[in-house]
Tab-separated table of C-alpha atoms and ligand atoms in Angstrom:
chain	number	residue	atom	x	y	z
A	26	UNK	CA	151.052	83.732	45.187
A	27	UNK	CA	151.639	86.720	42.958
A	28	UNK	CA	149.335	85.207	40.339
A	29	UNK	CA	146.549	84.607	42.837
A	30	UNK	CA	146.709	88.242	43.897
A	31	UNK	CA	146.588	89.454	40.321
A	32	UNK	CA	143.658	87.090	39.715
A	33	UNK	CA	141.832	88.395	42.747
A	34	UNK	CA	142.300	92.047	41.902
A	35	UNK	CA	141.099	91.455	38.353
A	36	UNK	CA	138.112	89.553	39.744
A	37	UNK	CA	137.240	92.423	42.087
A	38	UNK	CA	137.700	94.963	39.316
A	39	UNK	CA	135.381	92.965	37.027
A	40	UNK	CA	132.854	92.611	39.828
A	41	UNK	CA	132.864	96.382	40.380
A	42	UNK	CA	132.498	96.977	36.654
A	43	UNK	CA	129.500	94.683	36.274
A	44	UNK	CA	128.021	96.011	39.534
A	45	UNK	CA	128.108	99.533	38.108
A	46	UNK	CA	126.584	98.292	34.864
A	47	UNK	CA	123.712	96.672	36.782
A	48	UNK	CA	123.047	99.963	38.582
A	49	UNK	CA	122.967	101.869	35.299
A	50	UNK	CA	120.614	99.251	33.876
A	51	UNK	CA	118.306	99.485	36.869
A	52	UNK	CA	118.351	103.213	37.612
A	53	UNK	CA	119.493	104.827	34.359
A	54	UNK	CA	119.515	107.439	33.028
A	55	UNK	CA	121.765	108.261	35.977
A	56	UNK	CA	124.719	110.634	36.325
A	57	UNK	CA	128.209	109.645	37.471
A	58	UNK	CA	127.676	111.821	40.547
A	59	UNK	CA	124.444	110.012	41.452
A	60	UNK	CA	126.194	106.668	40.989
A	61	UNK	CA	128.977	107.719	43.371
A	62	UNK	CA	126.510	109.132	45.900
A	63	UNK	CA	124.402	105.985	45.972
A	64	UNK	CA	127.218	103.432	46.118
A	65	UNK	CA	130.375	102.980	48.127
A	66	UNK	CA	132.502	103.607	45.011
A	67	UNK	CA	134.774	106.631	44.755
A	68	UNK	CA	134.241	109.138	41.954
A	69	UNK	CA	137.498	107.952	40.360
A	70	UNK	CA	136.363	104.284	40.378
A	71	UNK	CA	133.052	105.254	38.815
A	72	UNK	CA	134.770	107.374	36.161
A	73	UNK	CA	137.196	104.582	35.222
A	74	UNK	CA	134.624	101.818	35.020
A	75	UNK	CA	132.105	103.975	33.177
A	76	UNK	CA	134.766	104.903	30.619
A	77	UNK	CA	135.436	101.210	30.045
A	78	UNK	CA	131.735	100.426	29.689
A	79	UNK	CA	131.373	103.286	27.189
A	80	UNK	CA	134.495	102.249	25.232
A	81	UNK	CA	133.141	98.698	24.944
A	82	UNK	CA	129.710	99.893	23.851
A	83	UNK	CA	127.683	98.730	26.855
A	84	UNK	CA	126.812	102.217	28.100
A	85	UNK	CA	126.014	105.429	26.255
A	86	UNK	CA	125.800	109.043	27.368
A	87	UNK	CA	122.552	110.928	27.090
A	88	UNK	CA	121.267	114.356	28.073
A	89	UNK	CA	118.009	112.936	29.418
A	90	UNK	CA	117.800	112.772	33.176
A	91	UNK	CA	116.386	114.292	36.344
A	92	UNK	CA	118.206	117.621	36.273
A	93	UNK	CA	117.766	119.711	39.394
A	94	UNK	CA	118.732	122.958	37.726
A	95	UNK	CA	122.057	124.523	36.832
A	96	UNK	CA	124.208	123.002	34.127
A	97	UNK	CA	122.725	119.718	32.993
A	98	UNK	CA	125.061	116.861	33.829
A	99	UNK	CA	125.668	114.030	31.407
A	100	UNK	CA	123.565	110.978	32.125
A	101	UNK	CA	124.403	107.346	31.531
A	102	UNK	CA	122.163	104.715	30.127
A	103	UNK	CA	122.542	101.184	28.810
A	104	UNK	CA	123.158	100.832	25.095
A	105	UNK	CA	120.054	98.795	24.271
A	106	UNK	CA	121.520	97.308	21.095
A	107	UNK	CA	124.574	95.800	22.787
A	108	UNK	CA	122.807	92.586	23.783
A	109	UNK	CA	119.514	90.768	23.446
A	110	UNK	CA	117.474	88.257	25.406
A	111	UNK	CA	114.919	85.851	23.997
A	112	UNK	CA	111.955	84.923	26.179
A	113	UNK	CA	109.691	82.037	25.190
A	114	UNK	CA	106.360	81.150	26.812
A	115	UNK	CA	105.104	77.687	25.841
A	116	UNK	CA	101.374	77.475	26.476
A	117	UNK	CA	98.923	74.740	25.595
A	118	UNK	CA	97.726	76.185	22.299
A	119	UNK	CA	100.288	78.847	21.517
A	120	UNK	CA	103.875	79.901	21.969
A	121	UNK	CA	104.766	83.531	22.506
A	122	UNK	CA	108.279	84.842	21.966
A	123	UNK	CA	109.568	88.265	22.930
A	124	UNK	CA	112.947	89.698	22.016
A	125	UNK	CA	114.234	92.068	24.698
A	126	UNK	CA	117.039	94.572	24.276
A	127	UNK	CA	119.689	95.115	26.949
A	128	UNK	CA	117.435	97.649	28.682
A	129	UNK	CA	114.892	94.839	29.062
A	130	UNK	CA	112.503	96.609	26.726
A	131	UNK	CA	110.563	94.574	24.188
A	132	UNK	CA	112.033	94.971	20.722
A	133	UNK	CA	110.126	92.388	18.687
A	134	UNK	CA	107.536	89.684	19.191
A	135	UNK	CA	106.393	86.491	17.546
A	136	UNK	CA	103.331	84.349	18.214
A	137	UNK	CA	102.921	80.790	17.024
A	138	UNK	CA	99.814	78.736	17.363
A	139	UNK	CA	100.422	75.067	18.003
A	140	UNK	CA	98.245	72.112	17.373
A	141	UNK	CA	98.614	69.166	19.706
A	142	UNK	CA	102.008	67.702	18.879
A	143	UNK	CA	104.744	65.818	20.671
A	144	UNK	CA	107.332	67.790	22.622
A	145	UNK	CA	110.056	66.774	20.153
A	146	UNK	CA	108.093	68.180	17.199
A	147	UNK	CA	107.233	71.413	18.993
A	148	UNK	CA	110.810	72.018	20.145
A	149	UNK	CA	112.149	71.397	16.666
A	150	UNK	CA	109.685	73.828	15.057
A	151	UNK	CA	110.395	76.346	17.778
A	152	UNK	CA	114.159	76.212	17.217
A	153	UNK	CA	113.649	76.764	13.462
A	154	UNK	CA	111.251	79.662	14.062
A	155	UNK	CA	113.633	81.315	16.523
A	156	UNK	CA	116.513	81.065	14.074
A	157	UNK	CA	114.514	82.748	11.329
A	158	UNK	CA	113.032	85.304	13.770
A	159	UNK	CA	116.586	86.386	14.705
A	160	UNK	CA	117.660	86.461	11.059
A	161	UNK	CA	114.666	88.599	10.061
A	162	UNK	CA	115.392	91.068	12.841
A	163	UNK	CA	119.092	91.090	12.012
A	164	UNK	CA	120.100	89.896	15.488
A	165	UNK	CA	123.611	88.474	15.504
A	166	UNK	CA	124.029	85.250	17.451
A	167	UNK	CA	126.958	86.607	19.474
A	168	UNK	CA	124.781	89.412	20.811
A	169	UNK	CA	122.241	87.073	22.402
A	170	UNK	CA	123.080	86.811	26.080
A	171	UNK	CA	120.613	84.007	26.669
A	172	UNK	CA	117.162	82.562	26.163
A	173	UNK	CA	114.565	81.858	28.827
A	174	UNK	CA	111.805	79.291	28.436
A	175	UNK	CA	108.733	79.168	30.665
A	176	UNK	CA	106.389	76.206	30.862
A	177	UNK	CA	103.201	75.365	32.756
A	178	UNK	CA	104.605	72.467	34.780
A	179	UNK	CA	107.067	71.055	37.274
A	180	UNK	CA	110.528	72.248	36.372
A	181	UNK	CA	114.037	71.536	37.597
A	182	UNK	CA	115.319	75.076	37.220
A	183	UNK	CA	118.920	74.163	38.122
A	184	UNK	CA	119.242	71.691	35.271
A	185	UNK	CA	116.751	73.245	32.862
A	186	UNK	CA	114.683	70.106	32.874
A	187	UNK	CA	110.917	69.726	32.594
A	188	UNK	CA	109.552	66.949	34.837
A	189	UNK	CA	105.906	67.145	33.860
A	190	UNK	CA	103.554	69.585	32.145
A	191	UNK	CA	100.168	67.834	32.436
A	192	UNK	CA	98.202	70.121	30.129
A	193	UNK	CA	100.847	69.886	27.415
A	194	UNK	CA	101.161	66.149	28.163
A	195	UNK	CA	104.947	66.552	28.174
A	196	UNK	CA	107.076	64.537	30.565
A	197	UNK	CA	110.837	64.299	31.316
A	198	UNK	CA	112.274	66.639	28.723
A	199	UNK	CA	115.730	68.185	28.771
A	200	UNK	CA	114.661	71.606	27.479
A	201	UNK	CA	117.985	73.284	28.281
A	202	UNK	CA	120.021	70.523	26.654
A	203	UNK	CA	117.864	70.577	23.531
A	204	UNK	CA	118.064	74.329	22.906
A	205	UNK	CA	121.730	74.626	23.872
A	206	UNK	CA	122.489	72.095	21.182
A	207	UNK	CA	120.019	73.399	18.604
A	208	UNK	CA	120.645	77.132	19.042
A	209	UNK	CA	123.891	77.486	20.983
A	210	UNK	CA	122.481	80.025	23.474
A	211	UNK	CA	122.624	79.918	27.257
A	212	UNK	CA	119.254	78.592	28.371
A	213	UNK	CA	117.215	79.202	31.540
A	214	UNK	CA	114.054	77.171	32.152
A	215	UNK	CA	111.376	78.142	34.669
A	216	UNK	CA	107.820	77.413	35.683
A	217	UNK	CA	105.435	79.960	34.170
A	218	UNK	CA	103.926	81.238	37.422
A	219	UNK	CA	107.328	81.566	39.104
A	220	UNK	CA	108.622	83.677	36.219
A	221	UNK	CA	105.388	85.688	36.258
A	222	UNK	CA	105.622	86.581	39.946
A	223	UNK	CA	109.134	87.916	39.311
A	224	UNK	CA	107.884	90.006	36.377
A	225	UNK	CA	104.992	91.441	38.383
A	226	UNK	CA	107.220	92.226	41.341
A	227	UNK	CA	109.844	93.919	39.230
A	228	UNK	CA	107.561	96.079	37.123
A	229	UNK	CA	104.286	96.453	38.999
A	230	UNK	CA	105.019	95.940	42.714
A	231	UNK	CA	108.719	96.796	43.220
A	232	UNK	CA	108.341	97.559	46.941
A	233	UNK	CA	106.305	94.503	47.881
A	234	UNK	CA	108.261	91.857	49.829
A	235	UNK	CA	105.622	89.117	50.129
A	236	UNK	CA	103.325	88.343	47.260
A	237	UNK	CA	101.681	85.434	45.498
A	238	UNK	CA	100.864	85.255	41.798
A	239	UNK	CA	98.129	82.812	40.883
A	240	UNK	CA	98.116	81.888	37.217
A	241	UNK	CA	94.753	80.455	36.216
A	242	UNK	CA	94.675	78.797	32.815
A	243	UNK	CA	93.887	75.167	31.973
A	244	UNK	CA	95.690	74.404	35.222
A	245	UNK	CA	96.590	76.616	38.159
A	246	UNK	CA	100.183	77.586	38.916
A	247	UNK	CA	101.472	79.825	41.681
A	248	UNK	CA	104.624	81.839	42.248
A	249	UNK	CA	105.592	83.057	45.698
A	250	UNK	CA	107.807	86.007	46.593
A	251	UNK	CA	108.867	85.480	50.203
A	252	UNK	CA	110.808	88.259	51.978
A	253	UNK	CA	111.711	89.791	48.629
A	254	UNK	CA	112.919	86.639	46.845
A	255	UNK	CA	111.370	83.870	44.816
A	256	UNK	CA	110.503	80.981	47.134
A	257	UNK	CA	111.271	77.573	45.626
A	258	UNK	CA	111.194	75.188	48.587
A	259	UNK	CA	113.221	71.972	48.910
A	260	UNK	CA	112.096	70.508	45.582
A	261	UNK	CA	112.301	73.776	43.674
A	262	UNK	CA	108.574	73.543	42.978
A	263	UNK	CA	106.952	75.125	46.044
A	264	UNK	CA	103.609	76.753	45.374
A	265	UNK	CA	101.660	73.907	43.790
A	266	UNK	CA	98.452	75.261	45.273
A	267	UNK	CA	96.655	73.984	42.196
A	268	UNK	CA	96.742	70.601	43.934
A	269	UNK	CA	95.393	71.564	47.333
A	270	UNK	CA	92.241	69.497	47.757
A	271	UNK	CA	89.127	71.647	47.834
A	272	UNK	CA	86.549	68.844	47.599
A	273	UNK	CA	87.689	65.251	48.116
A	274	UNK	CA	84.582	64.076	46.230
A	275	UNK	CA	85.397	66.352	43.292
A	276	UNK	CA	86.657	65.455	39.792
A	277	UNK	CA	89.762	63.320	39.332
A	278	UNK	CA	92.983	65.257	38.834
A	279	UNK	CA	95.944	64.180	36.691
A	280	UNK	CA	97.997	64.085	39.929
A	281	UNK	CA	95.925	61.106	41.065
A	282	UNK	CA	93.833	62.892	43.705
A	283	UNK	CA	90.241	64.056	43.537
A	284	UNK	CA	88.921	67.590	43.804
A	285	UNK	CA	92.208	69.481	43.517
A	286	UNK	CA	91.730	73.243	43.248
A	287	UNK	CA	92.656	73.250	39.537
A	288	UNK	CA	89.980	70.688	38.711
A	289	UNK	CA	87.356	73.095	40.104
A	290	UNK	CA	88.644	76.572	39.368
A	291	UNK	CA	90.579	76.497	36.071
A	292	UNK	CA	89.457	77.642	32.632
A	293	UNK	CA	89.099	73.970	31.709
A	294	UNK	CA	86.501	73.607	34.473
A	295	UNK	CA	84.391	76.294	32.795
A	296	UNK	CA	84.367	74.627	29.375
A	297	UNK	CA	83.830	71.177	30.963
A	298	UNK	CA	80.874	72.421	33.018
A	299	UNK	CA	79.381	74.142	29.973
A	300	UNK	CA	79.575	70.860	28.095
A	301	UNK	CA	77.905	69.047	31.010
A	302	UNK	CA	75.047	71.549	31.075
A	303	UNK	CA	74.475	72.039	27.344
A	304	UNK	CA	76.199	69.164	25.498
A	305	UNK	CA	78.120	71.785	23.487
A	306	UNK	CA	81.903	71.639	23.185
A	307	UNK	CA	83.055	75.251	23.119
A	308	UNK	CA	86.654	76.211	23.910
A	309	UNK	CA	87.042	78.476	26.940
A	310	UNK	CA	88.250	81.562	25.051
A	311	UNK	CA	85.285	81.306	22.668
A	312	UNK	CA	82.926	81.079	25.650
A	313	UNK	CA	84.449	84.316	26.959
A	314	UNK	CA	83.451	86.067	23.723
A	315	UNK	CA	79.760	85.273	24.247
A	316	UNK	CA	77.307	87.715	25.791
A	317	UNK	CA	77.790	86.137	29.200
A	318	UNK	CA	75.307	88.358	31.032
A	319	UNK	CA	72.540	87.097	28.711
A	320	UNK	CA	73.507	83.439	28.978
A	321	UNK	CA	72.033	82.225	32.255
A	322	UNK	CA	73.766	78.832	32.245
A	323	UNK	CA	77.163	80.280	31.435
A	324	UNK	CA	76.791	83.084	33.958
A	325	UNK	CA	75.975	80.584	36.704
A	326	UNK	CA	79.028	78.468	35.789
A	327	UNK	CA	81.252	81.554	35.864
A	328	UNK	CA	79.887	82.514	39.323
A	329	UNK	CA	80.449	78.952	40.525
A	330	UNK	CA	84.046	79.106	39.256
A	331	UNK	CA	84.573	82.448	41.023
A	332	UNK	CA	83.435	80.826	44.294
A	333	UNK	CA	85.845	77.925	43.764
A	334	UNK	CA	88.705	80.281	42.909
A	335	UNK	CA	87.978	82.279	46.069
A	336	UNK	CA	88.077	79.168	48.283
A	337	UNK	CA	91.588	78.341	47.083
A	338	UNK	CA	92.653	81.947	47.607
A	339	UNK	CA	91.324	81.835	51.190
A	340	UNK	CA	93.730	78.944	51.820
A	341	UNK	CA	96.622	80.900	50.322
A	342	UNK	CA	95.877	84.041	52.344
A	343	UNK	CA	95.456	82.046	55.555
A	344	UNK	CA	98.681	80.123	55.043
A	345	UNK	CA	101.048	82.737	53.581
A	346	UNK	CA	99.547	86.135	54.484
A	347	UNK	CA	100.871	87.917	51.384
A	348	UNK	CA	100.746	91.705	50.997
A	349	UNK	CA	99.550	91.328	47.421
A	350	UNK	CA	97.689	88.464	45.784
A	351	UNK	CA	97.824	88.783	42.002
A	352	UNK	CA	95.536	86.864	39.694
A	353	UNK	CA	96.818	86.260	36.191
A	354	UNK	CA	96.281	83.985	33.218
A	355	UNK	CA	93.443	83.566	30.754
A	356	UNK	CA	90.867	83.631	33.561
A	357	UNK	CA	91.209	87.428	33.411
A	358	UNK	CA	89.122	87.394	30.228
A	359	UNK	CA	86.254	87.048	32.746
A	360	UNK	CA	87.544	89.537	35.297
A	361	UNK	CA	84.450	91.743	35.090
A	362	UNK	CA	82.341	88.754	36.153
A	363	UNK	CA	84.507	87.234	38.863
A	364	UNK	CA	86.615	89.754	40.778
A	365	UNK	CA	83.832	91.255	42.881
A	366	UNK	CA	82.597	87.833	43.988
A	367	UNK	CA	86.144	86.703	44.774
A	368	UNK	CA	86.818	89.794	46.893
A	369	UNK	CA	83.531	89.290	48.749
A	370	UNK	CA	84.154	85.611	49.545
A	371	UNK	CA	87.733	86.342	50.559
A	372	UNK	CA	86.509	88.982	53.009
A	373	UNK	CA	83.885	86.610	54.354
A	374	UNK	CA	86.028	83.473	54.703
A	375	UNK	CA	89.709	84.404	55.208
A	376	UNK	CA	90.877	85.130	58.752
A	377	UNK	CA	90.184	88.827	59.087
A	378	UNK	CA	93.579	89.802	60.535
A	379	UNK	CA	95.231	88.318	57.426
A	380	UNK	CA	92.595	89.525	54.953
A	381	UNK	CA	92.977	93.126	56.132
A	382	UNK	CA	96.637	93.109	55.087
A	383	UNK	CA	96.239	91.690	51.583
A	384	UNK	CA	95.540	93.556	48.375
A	385	UNK	CA	93.797	91.514	45.692
A	386	UNK	CA	94.929	92.579	42.219
A	387	UNK	CA	94.653	91.538	38.586
A	388	UNK	CA	97.981	91.018	36.817
A	389	UNK	CA	99.247	94.383	35.590
A	390	UNK	CA	101.422	92.816	32.871
A	391	UNK	CA	98.758	90.451	31.561
A	392	UNK	CA	100.082	87.563	29.521
A	393	UNK	CA	103.547	89.147	29.379
A	394	UNK	CA	104.284	88.756	33.110
A	395	UNK	CA	106.161	85.466	32.754
A	396	UNK	CA	108.092	86.725	29.719
A	397	UNK	CA	109.280	89.824	31.587
A	398	UNK	CA	110.175	87.690	34.603
A	399	UNK	CA	112.204	85.148	32.640
A	400	UNK	CA	113.994	87.916	30.682
A	401	UNK	CA	115.064	89.481	33.985
A	402	UNK	CA	116.200	86.071	35.215
A	403	UNK	CA	118.321	85.481	32.081
A	404	UNK	CA	119.809	88.967	32.445
A	405	UNK	CA	120.669	88.458	36.122
A	406	UNK	CA	122.223	85.043	35.572
A	407	UNK	CA	124.293	85.832	32.471
A	408	UNK	CA	125.154	89.511	32.386
A	409	UNK	CA	128.344	89.364	34.445
A	410	UNK	CA	129.901	86.570	32.417
A	411	UNK	CA	128.783	88.204	29.175
A	412	UNK	CA	130.324	91.603	29.914
A	413	UNK	CA	133.562	90.115	31.251
A	414	UNK	CA	133.898	87.787	28.266
A	415	UNK	CA	133.409	90.626	25.797
A	416	UNK	CA	135.615	93.138	27.610
A	417	UNK	CA	138.636	91.007	28.524
B	17	ZN	ZN1	95.896	67.440	41.598
């Protein structure tokens, strides 16, 4: 009995300690007084836990803060060099890696271009590159609190397993198992759009409770924030709006249906249509570099794509009524040609009561949204265990 009580009190003490650390991470630089005022903790509890966090190197004192006059109090902030998070975004033609410090600020980055290869080859190269990236930046293995991997596909987030990424042509891959073995880090795996909606919410729309992020690349992925939290649904993969059927006589989709939204509104649709019209095979991003306004065929295809994008968005607005609808992904290379049309069609076709409440926005974080989101996820999942393991 005695032991249980001791265990419980240590558990509660550790929980308070990590709770205070999270607050410093989120709101720092912050003074001890502000911490006490904004939490239920007594000044003595704050003082004790902060001392411990400082002694163990997780928190440092600084003179920067929002002084309201008088003697400047000492402010507390996270020691950014006390832990690192790796965030990896596996796209069809490239892999982007960001190294975040403990303040969730980007410290270093690495971009790899990938030719079409099997998943096994890509994962092996990636593990080697990450090892040398950490060595070059002098990041000690024991300071890495975890690595997050985002993929454009159906993911089992609980087990870190990729079911299917159609545009990568990867199927049934134990991503978490592979990297845990190859690198020894704690691994979190997430769908790209789900990680991106978390990143956008955290950094660009912190007060928004209901939002949808639509990632338009070779496919279309969506992430939903519902009443302030990521909505996963029963399967963990809610938000597959890319496969709502827009035109049942449309092109065949890899899911087996015809005329899914992503077959008519993705970046692949643009390059496919350009090939149909001109016989020229030009990758999407190269098409974006052309003088689009002077290319009548291309301009018409882009307008057509904007209409198709808007029709899918009408369905999202009518079904979920988000406060903010964010468009992200490589489609934004054409934002000057599509956003006005999309807004116009949305106003015309969505139910007006719902349309009036939604703000249409372009991703504020660009192609880093998913990386920020997954870094936050890794932090939230691992930080408690990490601090307790290092302190006790
Ligand atoms: Zn489909």
